[in-house]
Amino acid sequence: MESMVPSIVFTPGELADALGALRASTPLVQVLTNAVVTNFTANVLLAAGASPAMVDVPGEAGGFAAVASGMLVNLGTPHGEQRAAMAEAVAAANAAGTPWVLDPVAVGSLGIRTNFALKLRDASPTVIRGNASEIMVLAEAGSGGRGVEATDTVDSASAAATALALRSGAVVAVSGEADLITDGTRTVHVHGGSKMLTLVTGGGCALGAICAAFLSLTDDALLAAVAGHACYSAAAERAEAIASGPGSFAVAFLDALHTLTPAELASTAVLS
Amino acid sequence: MESMVPSIVFTPGELADALGALRASTPLVQVLTNAVVTNFTANVLLAAGASPAMVDVPGEAGGFAAVASGMLVNLGTPHGEQRAAMAEAVAAANAAGTPWVLDPVAVGSLGIRTNFALKLRDASPTVIRGNASEIMVLAEAGSGGRGVEATDTVDSASAAATALALRSGAVVAVSGEADLITDGTRTVHVHGGSKMLTLVTGGGCALGAICAAFLSLTDDALLAAVAGHACYSAAAERAEAIASGPGSFAVAFLDALHTLTPAELASTAVLS
Amino acid sequence: MESMVPSIVFTPGELADALGALRASTPLVQVLTNAVVTNFTANVLLAAGASPAMVDVPGEAGGFAAVASGMLVNLGTPHGEQRAAMAEAVAAANAAGTPWVLDPVAVGSLGIRTNFALKLRDASPTVIRGNASEIMVLAEAGSGGRGVEATDTVDSASAAATALALRSGAVVAVSGEADLITDGTRTVHVHGGSKMLTLVTGGGCALGAICAAFLSLTDDALLAAVAGHACYSAAAERAEAIASGPGSFAVAFLDALHTLTPAELASTAVLS
């Protein structure tokens, strides 16, 4: 089945235009995410040129989802009150046409988030982003990773990603050494990036927020997800070049996201 | 009405003395704040010379408020249990005479925090700090900003700030390109600072905590708020001069807050 | 009684072997900690070579504790849902033989955490880590510090630490200028480190997580705790040497934890 998926590549100019549009519009991104990464995620959005709003209180989350440019629902620490806010926000986003990203952190053996993620999978997310093990669980093709770590490779999750995209209607992004992004018929690999991102907590979680920012700028969710991943990879490469370890890498990554120009993105992104 | 407010300026020596007193006394600042910025806020307080204590559990928050030097109540992510702790802490702070700062993050269209903020406005805060849109909402003169962003200017909020100060009895501080701080009869502008602070999440929230630290050192809440804003601006200017982006700015800002001397504050602060 | 405790010292080779084993096995550390430091704690674990998982939702925390390599229970912001998760996790960890660390942040006058900490003290923690005032409260020999700060010295807590170790069966670690670590019969001091750690929120909290990582690598909990403290001190010294303040110190500390080799640890650790 995988061999029937045609490989297409967006042009450098399309990536540059997407980043230019983000900078011009400062999309308002609602973030319902885990307690570990909320600060880093907000700073990543600010650095990239978006405006974060961590509205995850029941009674407020739905109203905000109706006016946000895009939204992230990340299940890393899904406490009861936050799960209620997420359900409210997803319903309101769908009613209002607000695009949203689902990040099913560490699904598999952890029952509460896994059951909740399966429900959200079937609630029309625009993008589902995770590591290979998480994507396989949502595709009901695997049993999960080791905590928040993937124990499966991106390649091994390729068929599951395509099946999940076709089933859910979402673009599915699998993070790894090269990221695989598919809408079920078109598949793109984003190369580059840095392994250092795996040594900074929230490295993957904030990527979901960046994708939510790009979703408000184009009707092509695949392009939005690819642009988000390409920006992320470009900034990570620049950061790794000057970092002395994961502490200085995280600092340099925020700086690089902020200073990355559309032209630089176009000239460095490697897709296949 | 605004033209009737006399413009007064504290002397550089008064600002230097306030910072010297903070360093000498290490005030114990209780912080009930949003989940996004709690880490940055604690680090800002430590860098400036205060001792942060994030005590926001019902059953503990009130007892601690009675012994804290100052307190911050920030409504950025007002979950149910935290709102209960805030109500308990405010009552205890008022009973004990502990000065406290209210930061009404993103009030306007978000109902839960807005209703709660209006109640807290009428519960004798010592200082109210926010952006122009937030202050106008509390003065019942505006409808709020865009998420956590102001869509109104500091100048346009000047009359609202004065009215809010007279109504609430609090010193009101409006953050913006130049900060406006008023007790309803005296108004001070603090110039300088850095736009980079708007690219670091918690840039405004932590300023409220710094004001809470200064409140314990003087009976003049206007002087305390002005000193807090002046320290903040001085550190931000020093950080911007060496930063390559928002990541390195945040790091340099903490370093600058820590190394800023009273004499340097006195020589660089610009008030009007 | 204190003079009857023999002073023993682990060899540099034993410390190096412990760090080598950590790097080789990437222990999976479950962290139930306070909202202020969760991000820094995860980054410290990643930098040191462990894999953090902040699983603190009731219904998930127990199942995860049964498979984690080690676990940290830190009482800095003990909200109701998290306390339930902690109780569930501790029971499961004990049933499965998962070693765990108790960090009784700011016990003393704060009733909810103090009562809860006393219960956890009696629930067979493998290590109890705190500052002098916290350890004295758990030993029922003191009334607590000032917020999260110790108001007692490590030396003054020495007898309390030994008594607490004998009573609880845990290794007890008292953080301070020199750290004191005892299992009730053997006592080790870890020298060095940096006072800058007290200016970074979570400096102590993340140390508890590092100890949890080492606990999975040896049956000698005293060696694990000493190795964790020695790594921490070595990284802090390297960071202080290049830092300009607490902001750059925190960044350099993460870099140093990541790049510290077993041989460097062996050559720089000072025990007595």
mmCIF file with all atom_site columns, N, CA and C in Angstrom, chain A residues 19 22-23 40-50 197 202-203 206-207 209-210 214 227-239 249-262 264-265, chain B residues 199 244-247:
data_model
loop_
_atom_site.group_PDB
_atom_site.id
_atom_site.type_symbol
_atom_site.label_atom_id
_atom_site.label_alt_id
_atom_site.label_comp_id
_atom_site.label_asym_id
_atom_site.label_entity_id
_atom_site.label_seq_id
_atom_site.pdbx_PDB_ins_code
_atom_site.Cartn_x
_atom_site.Cartn_y
_atom_site.Cartn_z
_atom_site.occupancy
_atom_site.B_iso_or_equiv
_atom_site.pdbx_formal_charge
_atom_site.auth_seq_id
_atom_site.auth_comp_id
_atom_site.auth_asym_id
_atom_site.auth_atom_id
_atom_site.pdbx_PDB_model_num
ATOM 1   N N  . LEU A 1 19  ? 6.227  30.942 5.731  1.00 0.00 ? 19  LEU A N  1
ATOM 2   C CA . LEU A 1 19  ? 6.864  31.623 6.864  1.00 0.00 ? 19  LEU A CA 1
ATOM 3   C C  . LEU A 1 19  ? 6.625  33.130 6.787  1.00 0.00 ? 19  LEU A C  1
ATOM 4   N N  . LEU A 1 22  ? 3.224  33.790 8.097  1.00 0.00 ? 22  LEU A N  1
ATOM 5   C CA . LEU A 1 22  ? 3.169  33.690 9.561  1.00 0.00 ? 22  LEU A CA 1
ATOM 6   C C  . LEU A 1 22  ? 3.672  34.976 10.199 1.00 0.00 ? 22  LEU A C  1
ATOM 7   N N  . ARG A 1 23  ? 4.793  35.452 9.705  1.00 0.00 ? 23  ARG A N  1
ATOM 8   C CA . ARG A 1 23  ? 5.376  36.674 10.277 1.00 0.00 ? 23  ARG A CA 1
ATOM 9   C C  . ARG A 1 23  ? 4.447  37.873 10.066 1.00 0.00 ? 23  ARG A C  1
ATOM 10  N N  . PHE A 1 40  ? 8.266  26.488 27.441 1.00 0.00 ? 40  PHE A N  1
ATOM 11  C CA . PHE A 1 40  ? 9.073  26.368 26.223 1.00 0.00 ? 40  PHE A CA 1
ATOM 12  C C  . PHE A 1 40  ? 8.189  26.522 24.982 1.00 0.00 ? 40  PHE A C  1
ATOM 13  N N  . THR A 1 41  ? 6.998  25.952 25.023 1.00 0.00 ? 41  THR A N  1
ATOM 14  C CA . THR A 1 41  ? 6.102  26.030 23.866 1.00 0.00 ? 41  THR A CA 1
ATOM 15  C C  . THR A 1 41  ? 5.697  27.472 23.592 1.00 0.00 ? 41  THR A C  1
ATOM 16  N N  . ALA A 1 42  ? 5.366  28.202 24.631 1.00 0.00 ? 42  ALA A N  1
ATOM 17  C CA . ALA A 1 42  ? 5.013  29.611 24.441 1.00 0.00 ? 42  ALA A CA 1
ATOM 18  C C  . ALA A 1 42  ? 6.193  30.386 23.870 1.00 0.00 ? 42  ALA A C  1
ATOM 19  N N  . ASN A 1 43  ? 7.388  30.115 24.363 1.00 0.00 ? 43  ASN A N  1
ATOM 20  C CA . ASN A 1 43  ? 8.555  30.833 23.859 1.00 0.00 ? 43  ASN A CA 1
ATOM 21  C C  . ASN A 1 43  ? 8.882  30.458 22.417 1.00 0.00 ? 43  ASN A C  1
ATOM 22  N N  . VAL A 1 44  ? 8.654  29.210 22.053 1.00 0.00 ? 44  VAL A N  1
ATOM 23  C CA . VAL A 1 44  ? 8.861  28.798 20.661 1.00 0.00 ? 44  VAL A CA 1
ATOM 24  C C  . VAL A 1 44  ? 7.886  29.531 19.745 1.00 0.00 ? 44  VAL A C  1
ATOM 25  N N  . LEU A 1 45  ? 6.636  29.618 20.144 1.00 0.00 ? 45  LEU A N  1
ATOM 26  C CA . LEU A 1 45  ? 5.651  30.331 19.316 1.00 0.00 ? 45  LEU A CA 1
ATOM 27  C C  . LEU A 1 45  ? 6.012  31.808 19.182 1.00 0.00 ? 45  LEU A C  1
ATOM 28  N N  . LEU A 1 46  ? 6.386  32.431 20.280 1.00 0.00 ? 46  LEU A N  1
ATOM 29  C CA . LEU A 1 46  ? 6.775  33.843 20.232 1.00 0.00 ? 46  LEU A CA 1
ATOM 30  C C  . LEU A 1 46  ? 7.993  34.037 19.334 1.00 0.00 ? 46  LEU A C  1
ATOM 31  N N  . ALA A 1 47  ? 8.969  33.155 19.468 1.00 0.00 ? 47  ALA A N  1
ATOM 32  C CA . ALA A 1 47  ? 10.185 33.284 18.663 1.00 0.00 ? 47  ALA A CA 1
ATOM 33  C C  . ALA A 1 47  ? 9.874  33.147 17.177 1.00 0.00 ? 47  ALA A C  1
ATOM 34  N N  . ALA A 1 48  ? 8.970  32.251 16.846 1.00 0.00 ? 48  ALA A N  1
ATOM 35  C CA . ALA A 1 48  ? 8.657  32.011 15.433 1.00 0.00 ? 48  ALA A CA 1
ATOM 36  C C  . ALA A 1 48  ? 7.811  33.119 14.833 1.00 0.00 ? 48  ALA A C  1
ATOM 37  N N  . GLY A 1 49  ? 7.130  33.872 15.678 1.00 0.00 ? 49  GLY A N  1
ATOM 38  C CA . GLY A 1 49  ? 6.318  34.976 15.168 1.00 0.00 ? 49  GLY A CA 1
ATOM 39  C C  . GLY A 1 49  ? 4.827  34.827 15.409 1.00 0.00 ? 49  GLY A C  1
ATOM 40  N N  . ALA A 1 50  ? 4.442  33.847 16.226 1.00 0.00 ? 50  ALA A N  1
ATOM 41  C CA . ALA A 1 50  ? 3.026  33.661 16.554 1.00 0.00 ? 50  ALA A CA 1
ATOM 42  C C  . ALA A 1 50  ? 2.731  34.212 17.939 1.00 0.00 ? 50  ALA A C  1
ATOM 43  N N  . LEU A 1 197 ? 17.500 18.144 19.757 1.00 0.00 ? 197 LEU A N  1
ATOM 44  C CA . LEU A 1 197 ? 16.097 18.413 20.118 1.00 0.00 ? 197 LEU A CA 1
ATOM 45  C C  . LEU A 1 197 ? 15.540 17.338 21.041 1.00 0.00 ? 197 LEU A C  1
ATOM 46  N N  . GLY A 1 202 ? 10.142 18.987 25.523 1.00 0.00 ? 202 GLY A N  1
ATOM 47  C CA . GLY A 1 202 ? 9.238  19.833 24.754 1.00 0.00 ? 202 GLY A CA 1
ATOM 48  C C  . GLY A 1 202 ? 9.684  20.025 23.321 1.00 0.00 ? 202 GLY A C  1
ATOM 49  N N  . GLY A 1 203 ? 10.809 19.434 22.952 1.00 0.00 ? 203 GLY A N  1
ATOM 50  C CA . GLY A 1 203 ? 11.281 19.576 21.581 1.00 0.00 ? 203 GLY A CA 1
ATOM 51  C C  . GLY A 1 203 ? 10.233 19.139 20.570 1.00 0.00 ? 203 GLY A C  1
ATOM 52  N N  . ALA A 1 206 ? 6.501  21.327 21.232 1.00 0.00 ? 206 ALA A N  1
ATOM 53  C CA . ALA A 1 206 ? 6.414  22.687 20.681 1.00 0.00 ? 206 ALA A CA 1
ATOM 54  C C  . ALA A 1 206 ? 6.281  22.655 19.159 1.00 0.00 ? 206 ALA A C  1
ATOM 55  N N  . LEU A 1 207 ? 6.788  21.597 18.537 1.00 0.00 ? 207 LEU A N  1
ATOM 56  C CA . LEU A 1 207 ? 6.632  21.452 17.087 1.00 0.00 ? 207 LEU A CA 1
ATOM 57  C C  . LEU A 1 207 ? 5.152  21.359 16.715 1.00 0.00 ? 207 LEU A C  1
ATOM 58  N N  . ALA A 1 209 ? 2.801  22.862 18.233 1.00 0.00 ? 209 ALA A N  1
ATOM 59  C CA . ALA A 1 209 ? 2.277  24.227 18.325 1.00 0.00 ? 209 ALA A CA 1
ATOM 60  C C  . ALA A 1 209 ? 2.641  25.038 17.083 1.00 0.00 ? 209 ALA A C  1
ATOM 61  N N  . ILE A 1 210 ? 3.848  24.839 16.589 1.00 0.00 ? 210 ILE A N  1
ATOM 62  C CA . ILE A 1 210 ? 4.271  25.533 15.363 1.00 0.00 ? 210 ILE A CA 1
ATOM 63  C C  . ILE A 1 210 ? 3.383  25.107 14.184 1.00 0.00 ? 210 ILE A C  1
ATOM 64  N N  . PHE A 1 214 ? 0.952  27.453 11.622 1.00 0.00 ? 214 PHE A N  1
ATOM 65  C CA . PHE A 1 214 ? 0.948  27.457 10.146 1.00 0.00 ? 214 PHE A CA 1
ATOM 66  C C  . PHE A 1 214 ? -0.418 27.062 9.581  1.00 0.00 ? 214 PHE A C  1
ATOM 67  N N  . ALA A 1 227 ? 5.766  22.944 6.376  1.00 0.00 ? 227 ALA A N  1
ATOM 68  C CA . ALA A 1 227 ? 6.426  24.227 6.653  1.00 0.00 ? 227 ALA A CA 1
ATOM 69  C C  . ALA A 1 227 ? 6.839  24.310 8.117  1.00 0.00 ? 227 ALA A C  1
ATOM 70  N N  . GLY A 1 228 ? 5.972  23.868 9.004  1.00 0.00 ? 228 GLY A N  1
ATOM 71  C CA . GLY A 1 228 ? 6.301  23.883 10.422 1.00 0.00 ? 228 GLY A CA 1
ATOM 72  C C  . GLY A 1 228 ? 7.518  23.024 10.728 1.00 0.00 ? 228 GLY A C  1
ATOM 73  N N  . HIS A 1 229 ? 7.518  21.823 10.178 1.00 0.00 ? 229 HIS A N  1
ATOM 74  C CA . HIS A 1 229 ? 8.654  20.930 10.418 1.00 0.00 ? 229 HIS A CA 1
ATOM 75  C C  . HIS A 1 229 ? 9.933  21.477 9.780  1.00 0.00 ? 229 HIS A C  1
ATOM 76  N N  . ALA A 1 230 ? 9.809  22.087 8.612  1.00 0.00 ? 230 ALA A N  1
ATOM 77  C CA . ALA A 1 230 ? 11.002 22.610 7.931  1.00 0.00 ? 230 ALA A CA 1
ATOM 78  C C  . ALA A 1 230 ? 11.613 23.784 8.694  1.00 0.00 ? 230 ALA A C  1
ATOM 79  N N  . CYS A 1 231 ? 10.769 24.677 9.202  1.00 0.00 ? 231 CYS A N  1
ATOM 80  C CA . CYS A 1 231 ? 11.270 25.776 10.049 1.00 0.00 ? 231 CYS A CA 1
ATOM 81  C C  . CYS A 1 231 ? 11.997 25.234 11.264 1.00 0.00 ? 231 CYS A C  1
ATOM 82  N N  . TYR A 1 232 ? 11.371 24.272 11.876 1.00 0.00 ? 232 TYR A N  1
ATOM 83  C CA . TYR A 1 232 ? 11.921 23.666 13.087 1.00 0.00 ? 232 TYR A CA 1
ATOM 84  C C  . TYR A 1 232 ? 13.293 23.048 12.815 1.00 0.00 ? 232 TYR A C  1
ATOM 85  N N  . SER A 1 233 ? 13.369 22.310 11.710 1.00 0.00 ? 233 SER A N  1
ATOM 86  C CA . SER A 1 233 ? 14.638 21.663 11.369 1.00 0.00 ? 233 SER A CA 1
ATOM 87  C C  . SER A 1 233 ? 15.714 22.690 11.047 1.00 0.00 ? 233 SER A C  1
ATOM 88  N N  . ALA A 1 234 ? 15.335 23.724 10.329 1.00 0.00 ? 234 ALA A N  1
ATOM 89  C CA . ALA A 1 234 ? 16.324 24.748 9.962  1.00 0.00 ? 234 ALA A CA 1
ATOM 90  C C  . ALA A 1 234 ? 16.872 25.440 11.205 1.00 0.00 ? 234 ALA A C  1
ATOM 91  N N  . ALA A 1 235 ? 15.976 25.776 12.130 1.00 0.00 ? 235 ALA A N  1
ATOM 92  C CA . ALA A 1 235 ? 16.432 26.445 13.353 1.00 0.00 ? 235 ALA A CA 1
ATOM 93  C C  . ALA A 1 235 ? 17.295 25.506 14.194 1.00 0.00 ? 235 ALA A C  1
ATOM 94  N N  . ALA A 1 236 ? 16.923 24.243 14.239 1.00 0.00 ? 236 ALA A N  1
ATOM 95  C CA . ALA A 1 236 ? 17.691 23.275 15.034 1.00 0.00 ? 236 ALA A CA 1
ATOM 96  C C  . ALA A 1 236 ? 19.096 23.105 14.480 1.00 0.00 ? 236 ALA A C  1
ATOM 97  N N  . GLU A 1 237 ? 19.216 23.088 13.162 1.00 0.00 ? 237 GLU A N  1
ATOM 98  C CA . GLU A 1 237 ? 20.553 22.944 12.568 1.00 0.00 ? 237 GLU A CA 1
ATOM 99  C C  . GLU A 1 237 ? 21.436 24.137 12.909 1.00 0.00 ? 237 GLU A C  1
ATOM 100 N N  . ARG A 1 238 ? 20.859 25.317 12.819 1.00 0.00 ? 238 ARG A N  1
ATOM 101 C CA . ARG A 1 238 ? 21.637 26.509 13.144 1.00 0.00 ? 238 ARG A CA 1
ATOM 102 C C  . ARG A 1 238 ? 22.029 26.520 14.616 1.00 0.00 ? 238 ARG A C  1
ATOM 103 N N  . ALA A 1 239 ? 21.129 26.069 15.463 1.00 0.00 ? 239 ALA A N  1
ATOM 104 C CA . ALA A 1 239 ? 21.427 26.050 16.901 1.00 0.00 ? 239 ALA A CA 1
ATOM 105 C C  . ALA A 1 239 ? 22.521 25.042 17.225 1.00 0.00 ? 239 ALA A C  1
ATOM 106 N N  . PHE A 1 249 ? 21.930 24.800 23.464 1.00 0.00 ? 249 PHE A N  1
ATOM 107 C CA . PHE A 1 249 ? 21.154 24.493 22.255 1.00 0.00 ? 249 PHE A CA 1
ATOM 108 C C  . PHE A 1 249 ? 19.748 25.082 22.342 1.00 0.00 ? 249 PHE A C  1
ATOM 109 N N  . ALA A 1 250 ? 19.083 24.917 23.466 1.00 0.00 ? 250 ALA A N  1
ATOM 110 C CA . ALA A 1 250 ? 17.708 25.425 23.595 1.00 0.00 ? 250 ALA A CA 1
ATOM 111 C C  . ALA A 1 250 ? 17.659 26.943 23.437 1.00 0.00 ? 250 ALA A C  1
ATOM 112 N N  . VAL A 1 251 ? 18.647 27.604 24.005 1.00 0.00 ? 251 VAL A N  1
ATOM 113 C CA . VAL A 1 251 ? 18.715 29.067 23.887 1.00 0.00 ? 251 VAL A CA 1
ATOM 114 C C  . VAL A 1 251 ? 18.937 29.465 22.424 1.00 0.00 ? 251 VAL A C  1
ATOM 115 N N  . ALA A 1 252 ? 19.899 28.818 21.797 1.00 0.00 ? 252 ALA A N  1
ATOM 116 C CA . ALA A 1 252 ? 20.229 29.151 20.403 1.00 0.00 ? 252 ALA A CA 1
ATOM 117 C C  . ALA A 1 252 ? 19.081 28.789 19.460 1.00 0.00 ? 252 ALA A C  1
ATOM 118 N N  . PHE A 1 253 ? 18.328 27.767 19.826 1.00 0.00 ? 253 PHE A N  1
ATOM 119 C CA . PHE A 1 253 ? 17.192 27.360 18.989 1.00 0.00 ? 253 PHE A CA 1
ATOM 120 C C  . PHE A 1 253 ? 16.129 28.458 18.973 1.00 0.00 ? 253 PHE A C  1
ATOM 121 N N  . LEU A 1 254 ? 15.836 29.037 20.116 1.00 0.00 ? 254 LEU A N  1
ATOM 122 C CA . LEU A 1 254 ? 14.864 30.141 20.151 1.00 0.00 ? 254 LEU A CA 1
ATOM 123 C C  . LEU A 1 254 ? 15.383 31.338 19.349 1.00 0.00 ? 254 LEU A C  1
ATOM 124 N N  . ASP A 1 255 ? 16.657 31.643 19.521 1.00 0.00 ? 255 ASP A N  1
ATOM 125 C CA . ASP A 1 255 ? 17.239 32.743 18.739 1.00 0.00 ? 255 ASP A CA 1
ATOM 126 C C  . ASP A 1 255 ? 17.118 32.460 17.243 1.00 0.00 ? 255 ASP A C  1
ATOM 127 N N  . ALA A 1 256 ? 17.411 31.224 16.857 1.00 0.00 ? 256 ALA A N  1
ATOM 128 C CA . ALA A 1 256 ? 17.408 30.880 15.423 1.00 0.00 ? 256 ALA A CA 1
ATOM 129 C C  . ALA A 1 256 ? 16.000 30.905 14.847 1.00 0.00 ? 256 ALA A C  1
ATOM 130 N N  . LEU A 1 257 ? 15.025 30.456 15.622 1.00 0.00 ? 257 LEU A N  1
ATOM 131 C CA . LEU A 1 257 ? 13.635 30.514 15.144 1.00 0.00 ? 257 LEU A CA 1
ATOM 132 C C  . LEU A 1 257 ? 13.232 31.963 14.889 1.00 0.00 ? 257 LEU A C  1
ATOM 133 N N  . HIS A 1 258 ? 13.713 32.840 15.755 1.00 0.00 ? 258 HIS A N  1
ATOM 134 C CA . HIS A 1 258 ? 13.331 34.244 15.653 1.00 0.00 ? 258 HIS A CA 1
ATOM 135 C C  . HIS A 1 258 ? 13.997 34.931 14.460 1.00 0.00 ? 258 HIS A C  1
ATOM 136 N N  . THR A 1 259 ? 15.231 34.558 14.172 1.00 0.00 ? 259 THR A N  1
ATOM 137 C CA . THR A 1 259 ? 15.983 35.275 13.133 1.00 0.00 ? 259 THR A CA 1
ATOM 138 C C  . THR A 1 259 ? 15.896 34.593 11.768 1.00 0.00 ? 259 THR A C  1
ATOM 139 N N  . LEU A 1 260 ? 15.377 33.388 11.720 1.00 0.00 ? 260 LEU A N  1
ATOM 140 C CA . LEU A 1 260 ? 15.253 32.661 10.446 1.00 0.00 ? 260 LEU A CA 1
ATOM 141 C C  . LEU A 1 260 ? 14.397 33.457 9.464  1.00 0.00 ? 260 LEU A C  1
ATOM 142 N N  . THR A 1 261 ? 14.931 33.721 8.286  1.00 0.00 ? 261 THR A N  1
ATOM 143 C CA . THR A 1 261 ? 14.153 34.455 7.279  1.00 0.00 ? 261 THR A CA 1
ATOM 144 C C  . THR A 1 261 ? 13.516 33.467 6.298  1.00 0.00 ? 261 THR A C  1
ATOM 145 N N  . PRO A 1 262 ? 12.456 33.890 5.625  1.00 0.00 ? 262 PRO A N  1
ATOM 146 C CA . PRO A 1 262 ? 11.867 33.033 4.594  1.00 0.00 ? 262 PRO A CA 1
ATOM 147 C C  . PRO A 1 262 ? 12.896 32.606 3.543  1.00 0.00 ? 262 PRO A C  1
ATOM 148 N N  . GLU A 1 264 ? 16.126 32.226 3.927  1.00 0.00 ? 264 GLU A N  1
ATOM 149 C CA . GLU A 1 264 ? 17.014 31.204 4.500  1.00 0.00 ? 264 GLU A CA 1
ATOM 150 C C  . GLU A 1 264 ? 16.312 29.859 4.603  1.00 0.00 ? 264 GLU A C  1
ATOM 151 N N  . LEU A 1 265 ? 15.042 29.884 4.959  1.00 0.00 ? 265 LEU A N  1
ATOM 152 C CA . LEU A 1 265 ? 14.291 28.629 5.014  1.00 0.00 ? 265 LEU A CA 1
ATOM 153 C C  . LEU A 1 265 ? 14.261 27.979 3.637  1.00 0.00 ? 265 LEU A C  1
ATOM 154 N N  . LEU B 1 199 ? 8.705  39.100 23.706 1.00 0.00 ? 199 LEU B N  1
ATOM 155 C CA . LEU B 1 199 ? 8.962  37.829 23.023 1.00 0.00 ? 199 LEU B CA 1
ATOM 156 C C  . LEU B 1 199 ? 9.368  36.727 23.994 1.00 0.00 ? 199 LEU B C  1
ATOM 157 N N  . SER B 1 244 ? 21.139 37.862 21.026 1.00 0.00 ? 244 SER B N  1
ATOM 158 C CA . SER B 1 244 ? 21.023 37.543 19.601 1.00 0.00 ? 244 SER B CA 1
ATOM 159 C C  . SER B 1 244 ? 19.603 37.166 19.210 1.00 0.00 ? 244 SER B C  1
ATOM 160 N N  . GLY B 1 245 ? 18.696 37.185 20.176 1.00 0.00 ? 245 GLY B N  1
ATOM 161 C CA . GLY B 1 245 ? 17.315 36.775 19.938 1.00 0.00 ? 245 GLY B CA 1
ATOM 162 C C  . GLY B 1 245 ? 16.654 36.576 21.283 1.00 0.00 ? 245 GLY B C  1
ATOM 163 N N  . PRO B 1 246 ? 15.405 36.122 21.291 1.00 0.00 ? 246 PRO B N  1
ATOM 164 C CA . PRO B 1 246 ? 14.676 36.034 22.565 1.00 0.00 ? 246 PRO B CA 1
ATOM 165 C C  . PRO B 1 246 ? 15.217 34.980 23.523 1.00 0.00 ? 246 PRO B C  1
ATOM 166 N N  . GLY B 1 247 ? 15.853 33.932 23.002 1.00 0.00 ? 247 GLY B N  1
ATOM 167 C CA . GLY B 1 247 ? 16.435 32.913 23.883 1.00 0.00 ? 247 GLY B CA 1
ATOM 168 C C  . GLY B 1 247 ? 17.586 33.488 24.688 1.00 0.00 ? 247 GLY B C  1
#
